[in-house]
Structures are given as structure tokens and as C-alpha cells.
Short mmCIF file of C-alpha atoms and ligand atoms in Angstrom, two decimals:
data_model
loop_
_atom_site.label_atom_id
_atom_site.label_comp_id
_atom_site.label_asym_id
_atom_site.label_seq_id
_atom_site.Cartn_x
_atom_site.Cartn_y
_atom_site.Cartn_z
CA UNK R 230 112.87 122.24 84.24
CA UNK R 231 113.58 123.99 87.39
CA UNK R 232 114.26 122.85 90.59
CA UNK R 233 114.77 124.40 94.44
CA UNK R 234 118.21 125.18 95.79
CA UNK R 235 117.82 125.56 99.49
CA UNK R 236 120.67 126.34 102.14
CA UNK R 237 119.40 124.37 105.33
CA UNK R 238 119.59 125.74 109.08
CA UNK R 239 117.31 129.12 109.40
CA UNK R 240 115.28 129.10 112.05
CA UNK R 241 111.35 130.35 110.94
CA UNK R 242 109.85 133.84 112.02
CA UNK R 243 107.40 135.77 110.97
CA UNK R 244 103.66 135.70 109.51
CA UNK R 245 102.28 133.49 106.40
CA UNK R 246 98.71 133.18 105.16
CA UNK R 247 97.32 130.00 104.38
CA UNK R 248 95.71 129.94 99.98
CA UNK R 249 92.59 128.39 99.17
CA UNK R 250 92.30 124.20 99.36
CA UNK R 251 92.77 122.91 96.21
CA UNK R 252 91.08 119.91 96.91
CA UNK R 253 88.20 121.51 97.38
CA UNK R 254 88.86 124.17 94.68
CA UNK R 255 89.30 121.23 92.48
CA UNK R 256 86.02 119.25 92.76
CA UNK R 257 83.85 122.76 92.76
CA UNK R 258 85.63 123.50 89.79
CA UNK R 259 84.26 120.40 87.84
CA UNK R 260 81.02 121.51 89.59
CA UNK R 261 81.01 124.85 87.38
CA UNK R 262 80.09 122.33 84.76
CA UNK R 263 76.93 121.96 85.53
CA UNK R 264 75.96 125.98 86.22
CA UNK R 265 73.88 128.25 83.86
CA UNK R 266 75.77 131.49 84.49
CA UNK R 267 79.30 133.03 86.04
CA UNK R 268 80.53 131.75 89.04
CA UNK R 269 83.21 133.55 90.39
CA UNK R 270 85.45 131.85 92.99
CA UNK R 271 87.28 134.54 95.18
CA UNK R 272 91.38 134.45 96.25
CA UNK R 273 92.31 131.01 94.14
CA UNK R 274 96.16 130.30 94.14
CA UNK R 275 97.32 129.33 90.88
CA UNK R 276 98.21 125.84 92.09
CA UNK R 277 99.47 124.20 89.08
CA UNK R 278 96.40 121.57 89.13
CA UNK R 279 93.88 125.02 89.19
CA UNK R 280 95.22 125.84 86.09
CA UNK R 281 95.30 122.62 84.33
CA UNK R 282 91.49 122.25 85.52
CA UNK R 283 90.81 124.95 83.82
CA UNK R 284 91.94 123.90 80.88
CA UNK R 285 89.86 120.90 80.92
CA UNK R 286 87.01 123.43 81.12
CA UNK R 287 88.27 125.97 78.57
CA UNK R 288 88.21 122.74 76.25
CA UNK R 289 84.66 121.89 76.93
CA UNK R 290 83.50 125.12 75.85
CA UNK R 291 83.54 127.25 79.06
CA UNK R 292 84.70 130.54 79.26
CA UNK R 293 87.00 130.89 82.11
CA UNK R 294 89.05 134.34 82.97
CA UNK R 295 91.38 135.57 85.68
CA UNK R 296 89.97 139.23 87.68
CA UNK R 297 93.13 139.54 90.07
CA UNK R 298 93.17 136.31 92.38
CA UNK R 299 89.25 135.73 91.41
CA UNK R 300 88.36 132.90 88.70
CA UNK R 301 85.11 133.50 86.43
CA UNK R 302 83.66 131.00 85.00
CA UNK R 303 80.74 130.68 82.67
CA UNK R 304 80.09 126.87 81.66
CA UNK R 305 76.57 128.13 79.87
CA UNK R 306 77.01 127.70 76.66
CA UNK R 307 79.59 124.18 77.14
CA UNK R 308 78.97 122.02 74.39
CA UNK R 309 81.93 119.22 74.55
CA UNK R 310 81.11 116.19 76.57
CA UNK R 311 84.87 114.40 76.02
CA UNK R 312 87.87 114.48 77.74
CA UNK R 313 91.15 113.49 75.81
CA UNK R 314 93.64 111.31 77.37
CA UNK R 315 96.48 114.22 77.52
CA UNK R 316 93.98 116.50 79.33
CA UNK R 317 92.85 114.03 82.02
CA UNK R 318 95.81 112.14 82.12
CA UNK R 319 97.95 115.25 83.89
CA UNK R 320 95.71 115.50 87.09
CA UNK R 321 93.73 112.50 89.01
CA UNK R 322 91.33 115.54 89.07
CA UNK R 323 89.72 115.22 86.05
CA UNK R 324 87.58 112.06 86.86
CA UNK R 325 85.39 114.70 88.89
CA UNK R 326 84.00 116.15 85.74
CA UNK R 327 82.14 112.43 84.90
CA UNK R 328 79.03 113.13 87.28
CA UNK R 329 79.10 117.36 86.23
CA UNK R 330 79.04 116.08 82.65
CA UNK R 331 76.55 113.79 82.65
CA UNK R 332 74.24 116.07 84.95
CA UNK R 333 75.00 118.70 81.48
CA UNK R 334 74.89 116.31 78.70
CA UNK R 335 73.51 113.00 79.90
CA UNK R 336 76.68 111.43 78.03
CA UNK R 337 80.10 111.58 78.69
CA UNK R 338 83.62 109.73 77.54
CA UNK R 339 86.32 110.77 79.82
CA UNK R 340 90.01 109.59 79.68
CA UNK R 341 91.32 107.42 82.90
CA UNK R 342 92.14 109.89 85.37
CA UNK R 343 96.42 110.58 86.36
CA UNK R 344 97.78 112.53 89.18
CA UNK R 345 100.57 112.01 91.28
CA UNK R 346 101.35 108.43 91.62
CA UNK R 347 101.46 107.14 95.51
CA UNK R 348 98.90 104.21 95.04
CA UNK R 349 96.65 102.53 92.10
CA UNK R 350 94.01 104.74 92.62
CA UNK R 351 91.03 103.33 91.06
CA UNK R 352 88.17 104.48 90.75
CA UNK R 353 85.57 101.49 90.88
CA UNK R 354 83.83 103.16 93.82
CA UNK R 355 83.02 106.47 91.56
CA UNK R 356 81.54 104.44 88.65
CA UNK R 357 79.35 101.65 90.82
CA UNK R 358 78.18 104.62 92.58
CA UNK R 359 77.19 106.36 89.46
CA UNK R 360 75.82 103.23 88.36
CA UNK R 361 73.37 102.89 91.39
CA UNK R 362 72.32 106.25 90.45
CA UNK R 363 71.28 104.61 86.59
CA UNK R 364 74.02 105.17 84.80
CA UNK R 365 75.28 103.08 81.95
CA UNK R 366 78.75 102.71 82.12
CA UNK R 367 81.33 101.09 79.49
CA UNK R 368 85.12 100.82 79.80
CA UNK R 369 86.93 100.63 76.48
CA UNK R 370 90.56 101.54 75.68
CA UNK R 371 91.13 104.10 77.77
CA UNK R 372 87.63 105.58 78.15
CA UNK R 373 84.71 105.48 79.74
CA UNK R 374 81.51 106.10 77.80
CA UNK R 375 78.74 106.71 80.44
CA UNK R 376 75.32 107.52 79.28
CA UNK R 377 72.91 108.97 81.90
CA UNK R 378 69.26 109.58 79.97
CA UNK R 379 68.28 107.22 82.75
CA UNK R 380 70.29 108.59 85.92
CA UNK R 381 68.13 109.48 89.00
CA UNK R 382 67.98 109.54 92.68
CA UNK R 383 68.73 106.67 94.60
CA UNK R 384 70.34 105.51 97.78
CA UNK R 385 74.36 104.47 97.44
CA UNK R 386 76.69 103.24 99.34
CA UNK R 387 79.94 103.54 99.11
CA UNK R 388 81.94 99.73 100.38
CA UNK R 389 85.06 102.98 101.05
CA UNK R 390 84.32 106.31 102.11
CA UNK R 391 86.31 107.77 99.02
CA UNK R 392 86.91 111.21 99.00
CA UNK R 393 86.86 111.58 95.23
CA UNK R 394 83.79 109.30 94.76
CA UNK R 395 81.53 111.12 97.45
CA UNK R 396 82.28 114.40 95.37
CA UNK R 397 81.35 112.57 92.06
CA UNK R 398 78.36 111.02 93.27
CA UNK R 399 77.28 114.52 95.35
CA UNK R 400 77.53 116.41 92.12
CA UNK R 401 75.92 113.89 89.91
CA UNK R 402 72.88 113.60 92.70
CA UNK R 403 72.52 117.59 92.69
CA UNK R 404 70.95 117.64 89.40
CA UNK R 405 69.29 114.25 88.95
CA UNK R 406 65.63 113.69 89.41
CA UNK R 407 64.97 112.75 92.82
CA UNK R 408 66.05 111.91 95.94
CA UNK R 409 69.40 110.85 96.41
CA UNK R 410 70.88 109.25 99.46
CA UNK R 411 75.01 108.78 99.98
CA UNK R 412 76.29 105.93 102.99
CA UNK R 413 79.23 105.89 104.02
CA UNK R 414 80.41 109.24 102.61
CA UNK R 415 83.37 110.80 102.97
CA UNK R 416 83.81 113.45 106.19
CA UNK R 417 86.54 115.29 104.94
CA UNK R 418 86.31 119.48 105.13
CA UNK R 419 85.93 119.82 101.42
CA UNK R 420 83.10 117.62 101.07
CA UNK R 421 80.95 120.26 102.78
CA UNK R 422 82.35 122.69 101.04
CA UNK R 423 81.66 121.05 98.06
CA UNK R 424 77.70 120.94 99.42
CA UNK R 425 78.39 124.86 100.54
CA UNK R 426 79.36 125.40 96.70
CA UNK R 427 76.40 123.31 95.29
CA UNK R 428 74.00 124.72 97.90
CA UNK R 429 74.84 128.63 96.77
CA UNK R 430 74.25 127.68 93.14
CA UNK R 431 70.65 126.36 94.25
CA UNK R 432 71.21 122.98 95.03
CA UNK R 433 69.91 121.20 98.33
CA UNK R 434 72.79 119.08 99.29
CA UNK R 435 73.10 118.82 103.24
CA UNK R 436 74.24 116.09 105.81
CA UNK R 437 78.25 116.40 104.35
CA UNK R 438 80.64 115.83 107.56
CA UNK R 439 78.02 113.40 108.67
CA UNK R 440 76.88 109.72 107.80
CA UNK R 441 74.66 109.83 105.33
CA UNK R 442 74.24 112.91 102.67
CA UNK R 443 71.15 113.88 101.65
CA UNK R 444 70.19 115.23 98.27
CA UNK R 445 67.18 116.87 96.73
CA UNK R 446 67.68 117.36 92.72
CA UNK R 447 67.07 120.13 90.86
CA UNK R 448 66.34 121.08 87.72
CA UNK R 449 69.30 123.54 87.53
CA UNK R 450 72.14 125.47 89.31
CA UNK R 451 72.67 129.24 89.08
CA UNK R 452 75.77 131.37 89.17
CA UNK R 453 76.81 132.33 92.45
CA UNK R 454 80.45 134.41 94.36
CA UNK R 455 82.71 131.64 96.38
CA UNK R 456 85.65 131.82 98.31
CA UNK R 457 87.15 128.09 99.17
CA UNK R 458 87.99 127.34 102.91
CA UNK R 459 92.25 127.72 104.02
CA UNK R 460 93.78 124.29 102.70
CA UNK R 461 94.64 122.65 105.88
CA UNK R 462 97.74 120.51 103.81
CA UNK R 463 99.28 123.20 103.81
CA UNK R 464 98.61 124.66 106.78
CA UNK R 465 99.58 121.31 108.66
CA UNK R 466 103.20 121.51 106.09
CA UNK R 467 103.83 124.68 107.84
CA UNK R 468 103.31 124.05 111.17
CA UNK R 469 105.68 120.86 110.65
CA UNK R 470 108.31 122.98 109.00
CA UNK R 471 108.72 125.47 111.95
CA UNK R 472 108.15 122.52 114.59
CA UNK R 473 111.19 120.86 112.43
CA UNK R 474 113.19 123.70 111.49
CA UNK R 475 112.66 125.74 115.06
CA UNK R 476 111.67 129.51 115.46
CA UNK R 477 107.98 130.71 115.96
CA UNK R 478 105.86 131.90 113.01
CA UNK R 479 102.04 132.78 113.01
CA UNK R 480 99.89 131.16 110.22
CA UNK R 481 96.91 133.46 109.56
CA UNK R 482 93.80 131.64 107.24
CA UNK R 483 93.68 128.83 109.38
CA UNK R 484 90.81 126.51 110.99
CA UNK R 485 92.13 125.02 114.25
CA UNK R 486 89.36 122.15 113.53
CA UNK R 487 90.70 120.76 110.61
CA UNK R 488 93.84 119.90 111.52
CA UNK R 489 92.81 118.56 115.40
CA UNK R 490 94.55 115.19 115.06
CA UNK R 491 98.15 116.86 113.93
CA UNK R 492 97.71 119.71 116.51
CA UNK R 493 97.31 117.52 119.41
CA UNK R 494 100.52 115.10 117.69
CA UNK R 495 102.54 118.76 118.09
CA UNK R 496 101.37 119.51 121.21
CA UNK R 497 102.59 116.08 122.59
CA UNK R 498 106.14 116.65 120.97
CA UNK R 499 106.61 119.74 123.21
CA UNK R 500 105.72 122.79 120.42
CA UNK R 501 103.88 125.46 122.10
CA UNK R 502 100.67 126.22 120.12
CA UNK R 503 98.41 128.74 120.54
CA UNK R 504 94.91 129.79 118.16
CA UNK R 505 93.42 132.73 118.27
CA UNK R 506 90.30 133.21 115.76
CA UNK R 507 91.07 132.12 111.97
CA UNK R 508 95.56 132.02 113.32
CA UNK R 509 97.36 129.66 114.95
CA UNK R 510 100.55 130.81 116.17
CA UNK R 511 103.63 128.09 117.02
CA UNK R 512 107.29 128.44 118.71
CA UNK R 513 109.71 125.23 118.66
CA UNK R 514 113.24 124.99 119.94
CA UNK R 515 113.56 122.48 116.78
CA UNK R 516 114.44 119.19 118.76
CA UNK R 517 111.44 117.97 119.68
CA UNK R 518 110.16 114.55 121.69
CA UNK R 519 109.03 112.06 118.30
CA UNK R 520 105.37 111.20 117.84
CA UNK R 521 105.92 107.76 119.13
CA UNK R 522 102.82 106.14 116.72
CA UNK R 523 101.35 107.64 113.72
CA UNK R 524 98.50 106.08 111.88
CA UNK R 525 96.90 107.92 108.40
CA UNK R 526 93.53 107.44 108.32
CA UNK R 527 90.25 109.16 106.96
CA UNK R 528 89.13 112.69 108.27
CA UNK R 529 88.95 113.88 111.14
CA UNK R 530 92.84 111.21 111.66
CA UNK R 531 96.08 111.74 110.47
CA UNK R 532 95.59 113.05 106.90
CA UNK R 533 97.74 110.96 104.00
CA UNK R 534 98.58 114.29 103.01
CA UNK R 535 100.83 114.84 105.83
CA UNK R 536 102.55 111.81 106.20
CA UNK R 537 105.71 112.38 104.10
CA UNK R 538 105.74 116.13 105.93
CA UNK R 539 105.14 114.12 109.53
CA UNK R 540 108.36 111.69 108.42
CA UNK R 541 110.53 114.59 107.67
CA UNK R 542 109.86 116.12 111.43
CA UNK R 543 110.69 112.36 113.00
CA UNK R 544 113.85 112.25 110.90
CA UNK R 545 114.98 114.41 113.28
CA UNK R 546 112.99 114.05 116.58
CA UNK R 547 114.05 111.92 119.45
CA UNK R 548 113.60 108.54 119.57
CA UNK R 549 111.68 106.41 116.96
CA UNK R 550 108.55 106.51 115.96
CA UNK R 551 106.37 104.32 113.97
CA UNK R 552 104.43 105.42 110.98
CA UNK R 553 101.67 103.05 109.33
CA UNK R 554 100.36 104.32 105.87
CA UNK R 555 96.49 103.11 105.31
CA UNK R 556 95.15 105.19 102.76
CA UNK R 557 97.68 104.70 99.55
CA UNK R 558 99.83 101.67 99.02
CA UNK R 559 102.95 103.83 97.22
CA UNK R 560 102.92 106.48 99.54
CA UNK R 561 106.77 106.01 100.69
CA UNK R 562 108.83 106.53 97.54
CA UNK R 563 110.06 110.50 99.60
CA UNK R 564 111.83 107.21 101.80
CA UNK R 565 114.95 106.63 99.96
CA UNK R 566 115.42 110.39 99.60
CA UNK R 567 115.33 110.99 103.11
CA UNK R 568 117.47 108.01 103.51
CA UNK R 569 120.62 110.26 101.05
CA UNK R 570 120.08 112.71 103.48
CA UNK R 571 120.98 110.52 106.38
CA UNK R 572 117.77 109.65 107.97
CA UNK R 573 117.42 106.26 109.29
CA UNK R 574 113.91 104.95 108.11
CA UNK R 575 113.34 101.16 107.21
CA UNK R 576 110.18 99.89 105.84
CA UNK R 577 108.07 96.86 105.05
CA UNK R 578 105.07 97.00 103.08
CA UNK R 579 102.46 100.01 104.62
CA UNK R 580 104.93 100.35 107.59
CA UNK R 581 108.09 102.67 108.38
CA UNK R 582 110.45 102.56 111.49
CA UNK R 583 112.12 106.33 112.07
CA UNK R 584 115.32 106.42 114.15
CA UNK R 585 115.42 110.29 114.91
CA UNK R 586 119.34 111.64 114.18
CA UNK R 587 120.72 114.76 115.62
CA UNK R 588 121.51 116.12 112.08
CA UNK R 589 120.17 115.34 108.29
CA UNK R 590 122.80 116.58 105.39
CA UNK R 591 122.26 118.42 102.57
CA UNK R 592 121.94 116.41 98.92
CA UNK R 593 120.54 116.28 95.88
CA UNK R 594 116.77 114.72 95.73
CA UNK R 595 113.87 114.19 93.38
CA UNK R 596 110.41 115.32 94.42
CA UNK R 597 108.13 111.68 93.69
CA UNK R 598 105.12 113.19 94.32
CA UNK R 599 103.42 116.41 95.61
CA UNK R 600 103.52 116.00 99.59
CA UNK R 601 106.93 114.08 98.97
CA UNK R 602 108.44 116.81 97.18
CA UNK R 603 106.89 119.14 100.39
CA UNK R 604 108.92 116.73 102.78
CA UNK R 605 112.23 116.97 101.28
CA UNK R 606 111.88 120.42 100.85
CA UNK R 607 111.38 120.72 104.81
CA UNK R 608 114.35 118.05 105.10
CA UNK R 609 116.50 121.05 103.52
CA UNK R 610 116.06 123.69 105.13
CA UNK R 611 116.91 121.83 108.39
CA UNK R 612 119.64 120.17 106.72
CA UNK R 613 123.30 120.79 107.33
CA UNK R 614 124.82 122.39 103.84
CA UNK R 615 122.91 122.90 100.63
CA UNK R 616 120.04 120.59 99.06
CA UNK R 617 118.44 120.80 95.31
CA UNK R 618 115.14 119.40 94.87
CA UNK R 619 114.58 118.58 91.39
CA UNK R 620 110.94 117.59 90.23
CA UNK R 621 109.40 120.52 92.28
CA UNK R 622 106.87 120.69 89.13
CA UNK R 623 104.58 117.88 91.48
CA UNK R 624 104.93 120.58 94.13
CA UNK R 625 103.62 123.15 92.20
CA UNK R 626 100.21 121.12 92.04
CA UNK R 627 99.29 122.05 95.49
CA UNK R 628 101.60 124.76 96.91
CA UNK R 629 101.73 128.48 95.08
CA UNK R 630 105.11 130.43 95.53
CA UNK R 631 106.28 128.43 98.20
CA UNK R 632 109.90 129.64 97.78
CA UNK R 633 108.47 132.95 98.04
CA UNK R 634 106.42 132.01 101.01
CA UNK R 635 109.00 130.03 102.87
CA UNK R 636 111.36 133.29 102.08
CA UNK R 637 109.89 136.00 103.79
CA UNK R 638 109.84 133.45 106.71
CA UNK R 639 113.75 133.94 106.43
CA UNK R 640 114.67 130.15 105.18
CA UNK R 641 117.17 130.25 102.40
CA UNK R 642 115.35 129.06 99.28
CA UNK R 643 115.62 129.19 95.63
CA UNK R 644 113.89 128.36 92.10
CA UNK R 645 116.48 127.85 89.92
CA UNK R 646 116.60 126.56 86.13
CA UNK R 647 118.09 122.94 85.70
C1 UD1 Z 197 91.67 112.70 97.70
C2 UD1 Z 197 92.63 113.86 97.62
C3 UD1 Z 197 94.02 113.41 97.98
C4 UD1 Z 197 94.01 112.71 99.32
C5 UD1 Z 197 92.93 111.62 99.39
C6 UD1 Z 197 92.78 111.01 100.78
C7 UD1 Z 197 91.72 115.31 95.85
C8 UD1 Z 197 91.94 115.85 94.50
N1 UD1 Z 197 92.63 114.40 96.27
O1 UD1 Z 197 92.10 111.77 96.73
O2 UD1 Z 197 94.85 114.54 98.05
O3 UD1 Z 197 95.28 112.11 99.50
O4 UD1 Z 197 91.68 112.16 98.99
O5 UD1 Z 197 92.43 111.97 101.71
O6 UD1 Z 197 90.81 115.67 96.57
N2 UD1 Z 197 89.66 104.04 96.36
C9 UD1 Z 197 89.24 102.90 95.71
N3 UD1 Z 197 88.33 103.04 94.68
C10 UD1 Z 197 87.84 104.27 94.29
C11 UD1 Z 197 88.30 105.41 94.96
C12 UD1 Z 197 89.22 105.27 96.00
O7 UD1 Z 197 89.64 101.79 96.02
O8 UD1 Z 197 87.01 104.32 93.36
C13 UD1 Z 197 90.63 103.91 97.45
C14 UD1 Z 197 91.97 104.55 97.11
O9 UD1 Z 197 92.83 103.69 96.41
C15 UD1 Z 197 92.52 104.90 98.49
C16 UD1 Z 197 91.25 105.24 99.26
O10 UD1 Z 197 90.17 104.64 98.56
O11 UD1 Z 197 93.11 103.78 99.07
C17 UD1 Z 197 91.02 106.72 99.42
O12 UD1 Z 197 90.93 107.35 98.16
P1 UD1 Z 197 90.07 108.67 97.93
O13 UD1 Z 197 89.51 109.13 99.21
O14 UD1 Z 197 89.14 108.41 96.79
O15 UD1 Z 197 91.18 109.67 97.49
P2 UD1 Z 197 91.16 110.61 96.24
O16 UD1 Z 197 89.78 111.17 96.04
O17 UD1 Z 197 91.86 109.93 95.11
#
């Protein structure tokens, strides 16, 4: 096991690039399922949930290979319609491949889906969406056994716009007969470029970002080159770090639209900001005014993503601020960390109180989940003396090198064995 040992109190300077999203990389992934030929997705970061995608491929018969930074895949010849419990149980991921699967093979048994574990996440909204679409669907230890000979176009709409559930139901609607119609969808960036994905393979997806998505099926996708847009997670984690940790750093990759609702939260708290093209460049003095109210909420609000990131920053900021969590109902375990590190944060329920302190301390914390783990790593490097975060493989899932990256920024930070 390895962990991060991280001397806090560098200021940030210099230039990082922002990788590939992996939540889009992950549904268009699953998508490959469905393709007759090579698709070959440009620059992906081998963010630990990439690579255990891939393995859920590479056990379903594709062939999948590494050029570089570029990922081929060639689902042609996939035979395997099952997913085994071990596979799908290591990322929450692997529920995306039901609708790609049943597009391929009309049946499918996948394993309940894991992934990190901030809320129940079900997944009731994926399968009566795929059941409006025709699909049979059973439950049964463990499982579910869908059978699609009768799936087809058809309006749906979703009683949540789930992020996870618009992809499903996007991909699923690409190749059945007929028109299908999605209300309520999802808004979020990689939706349409999920639909930018689907569309270059042949598909004729369009009205993702909007209200209602609108899909033509086809018969069958083609091969086709595709580089995923910047993730703006971690874009938004690194403009929090420097606004925390002070100094000025340029962030090159980046799509100022994305992340509106955070930049106009920094902007507020007295960072200077400014965007030039595809890079956003940020100075802070590191003591800035608090965000006052924060709210998570669908896309284009404050992602989930960032809220453990956002509560690191007001550990530290002045005055209190109030952050309300409305997407997953165990999003707050990063709380008690913080807390060993001398933050003063109570909660109730979906609902923190952050009294900002002058200094945090180092100590030793566990990473409970991905953006968690990202949180306490940012608590560290402002921290007084030396932190180890232990459980940094749940950071792994969706940040590549980020030692490395955070290094050449000039924080002090290590991987080091257990
Ligand atoms: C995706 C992202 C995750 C992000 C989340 C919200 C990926 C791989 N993951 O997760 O990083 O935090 O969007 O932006 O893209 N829900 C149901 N039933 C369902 C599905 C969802 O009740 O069938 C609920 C969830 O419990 C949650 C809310 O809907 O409260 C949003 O979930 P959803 O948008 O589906 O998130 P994920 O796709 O799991």
C-alpha cells in the first residue's frame, strides 16, 4: 500500500496541464462496446478507473492496447455478454456497459456496480429507463439479467436527471430501432461529449446540454480518433489548491465554461483570475474572504465533485461558511479528517458549519473516497508540519501523478510505501 507524505506550507508557482475527464472517458469507454472497428481515444491519463475499465473490456473479448498516451480499442469481434462481481464491483463505472451490451448482444448479466462509497447510489433510474426503452429486466443475487430482443425507441423520462443513467440510456438509444427521446437529462459537459463520441462513430445523438435529447438509431457505429474534453474536477482541485495554499500558477487544458459556478465563488473570495483561450491563470495571497453559502447541485452549480476540495479552502478562509451537500447522502466522511487537522466543521445530516482557523496542522489521515482523499491532500500542503495520507489508492481513480504534478508546482509531496 502506499500512501503520500507531504510537508505543508509552499506556496504554488508555475504551469500544469489539465488530463482528459474521466468521467467522460469512462462512459465512452463502455461505448466502444458497441463499435465495429478501432477507436482510438487520444492523450488518456491512466487514471486508475481507465485501467480497470479496460479490463472489463479486455474480459469481454475486446482487444485494447496502449500507443503512447493513445488507447485502441477494437470491441469487433466481443463475444462475452457478463460481467463478474470482482470486475464490476471495483468501479461504479461498470453499470455503463448494461445499455452498450445489450445494443451488442441483446442480453446482458452484469454484477451491481461499486465505486467509491459517498452515498447508496442506486441505480433504479438506469434500469426503468432501459425498461421504457423494452427491456426485460430481472434482479437476482447480485445480477441483473436484461434481455433486449425487444428494446426500441421510445420517449423516457428520467423522475432525476442522473448523470450515469442519461449516459446508459443515450448509448442504449444510439443503436436501437427508432426514435428515442430522453426528459429530464442530465446537462453535465460529458454528456455531450458522450453524444460528440457517439456522433463520430455514426450515431445521431444531439440536444445533450439541453432538455430533452434526441436520438435517431442506427444500425451500427464505426471506428473513429477521439480526444476527451480537460476534466474540469480537476481543474476546479487546482485552482482551490493555489487559492488555499497561495502563490499564482497557470492551468493550461482548461474550459473557463465548465467550471463558471466555482470561478465566480473564487472571484468573490478575493483570488485574482484571469482566462485567456483554453488557460486560466490564478494568484492568491492564501487568506482569502470564505464563500459565505455553498450549495452542490447539478451542472452548470456547484459540482459534488468539489465539495470536499471547496471544505478544505474554508477550513482556512475567514469567517464561516455554510456548505449543504444535495447530490450524495455520505459525502462528508473527509469531515472528521479535517477535524485531526484542527479544522472546526460540525455537521447535521446534508449540512456542514466551517469556522475558518488561521492555521490547520499536519497529521496522519485516510483518504474515504476519491475527492476526499483530493481534500486532505490540499489540507497538507497548507498545513503546518508534515501530513501522510494513507488510502491515496481512491485518489488514483481520478487524478494521474498528482505528486508529480503538484511537485513541479514546488509543494513538498511524496509517494511512499506503507
Ligand atoms: C456521476 C459521476 C460522479 C459525480 C456524479 C454527480 C461518473 C463516473 N461519476 O456519478 O463523479 O459525483 O455524477 O455529478 O460519471 N440516483 C438515483 N438513482 C439512479 C441514479 C442516480 O437515485 O439510478 C441519484 C444518486 O443517488 C444521486 C443523484 O441521483 O443522489 C445523482 O447521481 P448520478 O448523477 O447518477 O451520479 P453518478 O452517475 O453515479
Amino acid at each position: 500500500m502506499e500512501k503520500f507524505f507531504i510537508n505543508g506550507g509552499n506556496k504554488l508557482y508555475g504551469k500544469i496541464k489539465v488530463d482528459g475527464a474521466k468521467n467522460s472517458l469512462l462512459p465512452i469507454l463502455a461505448a466502444a462496446i458497441m463499435v465495429d472497428g478501432k477507436v482510438k481515444l487520444k492523450n488518456v491519463p491512466r487514471y486508475s478507473d481507465v485501467l480497470g475499465m479496460c479490463k472489463i473490456l479486455s474480459e469481454l473479448g475486446a482487444e485494447v492496447s496502449w500507443q503512447d498516451d493513445n488507447l485502441i480499442i477494437d470491441a469487433s469481434l466481443i463475444e462475452g455478454h457478463a460481467i463478474s462481481t470482482s470486475l464490476a464491483g471495483a468501479l461504479r463505472s461498470s453499470i455503463f456497459t448494461l445499455g452498450p451490451l445489450l445494443c451488442r448482444h441483446r442480453i446482458a448479466k452484469v454484477a451491481y456496480p461499486g465505486g467509491c462509497e459517498i452515498g447508496l447510489r442506486p441505480i433504479d433510474i438506469h434500469l426503468s429507463g432501459l425498461r421504457s426503452l423494452g427491456t426485460r429486466i430481472v434482479e437476482k443475487n447480485g445480477y441483473i439479467y436484461a434481455n433486449g430482443e425487444s428494446m426500441e425507441g421510445s420517449d423516457v423520462t428520467l423522475s432525476f436527471p442522473s448523470v450515469g443513467a442519461t449516459e446508459n440510456l443515450m448509448m442504449a438509444g444510439a443503436c436501437s430501432k427508432g426514435i428515442t427521446r430522453i426528459f429530464n437529462p442530465a446537462k453535465e459537459p460529458d454528456i455531450v461529449d458522450l453524444q460528440d463520441f457517439l456522433n463520430a462513430c455514426g450515431a445521431k445523438v444531439s440536444g445533450s446540454g439541453g432538455n430533452v435529447i434526441y436520438i435517431e438509431g442506427v444500425e451500427r457505429l464505426h471506428g473513429c480518433e477521439f480526444e476527451a474534453i480537460p476534466d474540469r474536477i480537476a481543474a476546479g482541485t487546482y485552482l482551490l489548491m493555489c487559492a488555499m495554499c497561495g502563490g499564482e500558477i497557470e492551468i493550461e487544458n482548461f474550459l473557463p465554461y465548465h467550471n463558471q459556478a466555482l470561478l465566480s465563488k473564487l472571484l468573490e473570495s478575493a483570488c485574482k483570475i484571469d482566462v485567456k483561450d483554453d488557460r486560466i491563470f490564478i494568484s492568491s495571497k492564501g487568506a482569502l474572504q470564505s464563500f459565505g453559502e455553498v450549495e452542490t447541485a447539478v451542472y452548470p452549480g456547484l459540482p459534488t465533485d468539489l465539495q470536499p476540495q471547496i471544505m478544505a479552502l474554508e477550513s482556512v478562509s475567514k469567517g464561516y461558511c455554510l456548505i449543504v451537500e444535495n447530490l450524495f447522502e455520505s459525502r462528508f466522511k473527509h469531515v472528521p479528517e479535517l477535524i485531526k487537522m484542527g479544522a472546526d466543521i460540525r455537521f447535521r445530516s446534508n449540512v456542514c458549519v466551517i469556522k475558518g482557523k488561521d492555521k490547520l496542522y499536519g497529521a496522519e489521515v485516510n483518504s474515504p473516497d476519491l475527492r476526499g482523499g483530493a481534500a486532505l491532500v490540499m489540507a497538507g500542503m497548507k498545513a503546518e508540519g508534515y501530513t501522510t495520507v494513507s488510502g491515496i489508492e481512491l485518489i488514483d481513480r481520478g487524478y494521474y501523478k498528482l505528486e508529480e504534478k503538484l511537485s513541479a508546482l514546488g509543494a513538498s509531496i511524496k509517494r511512499i510505501e506503507e
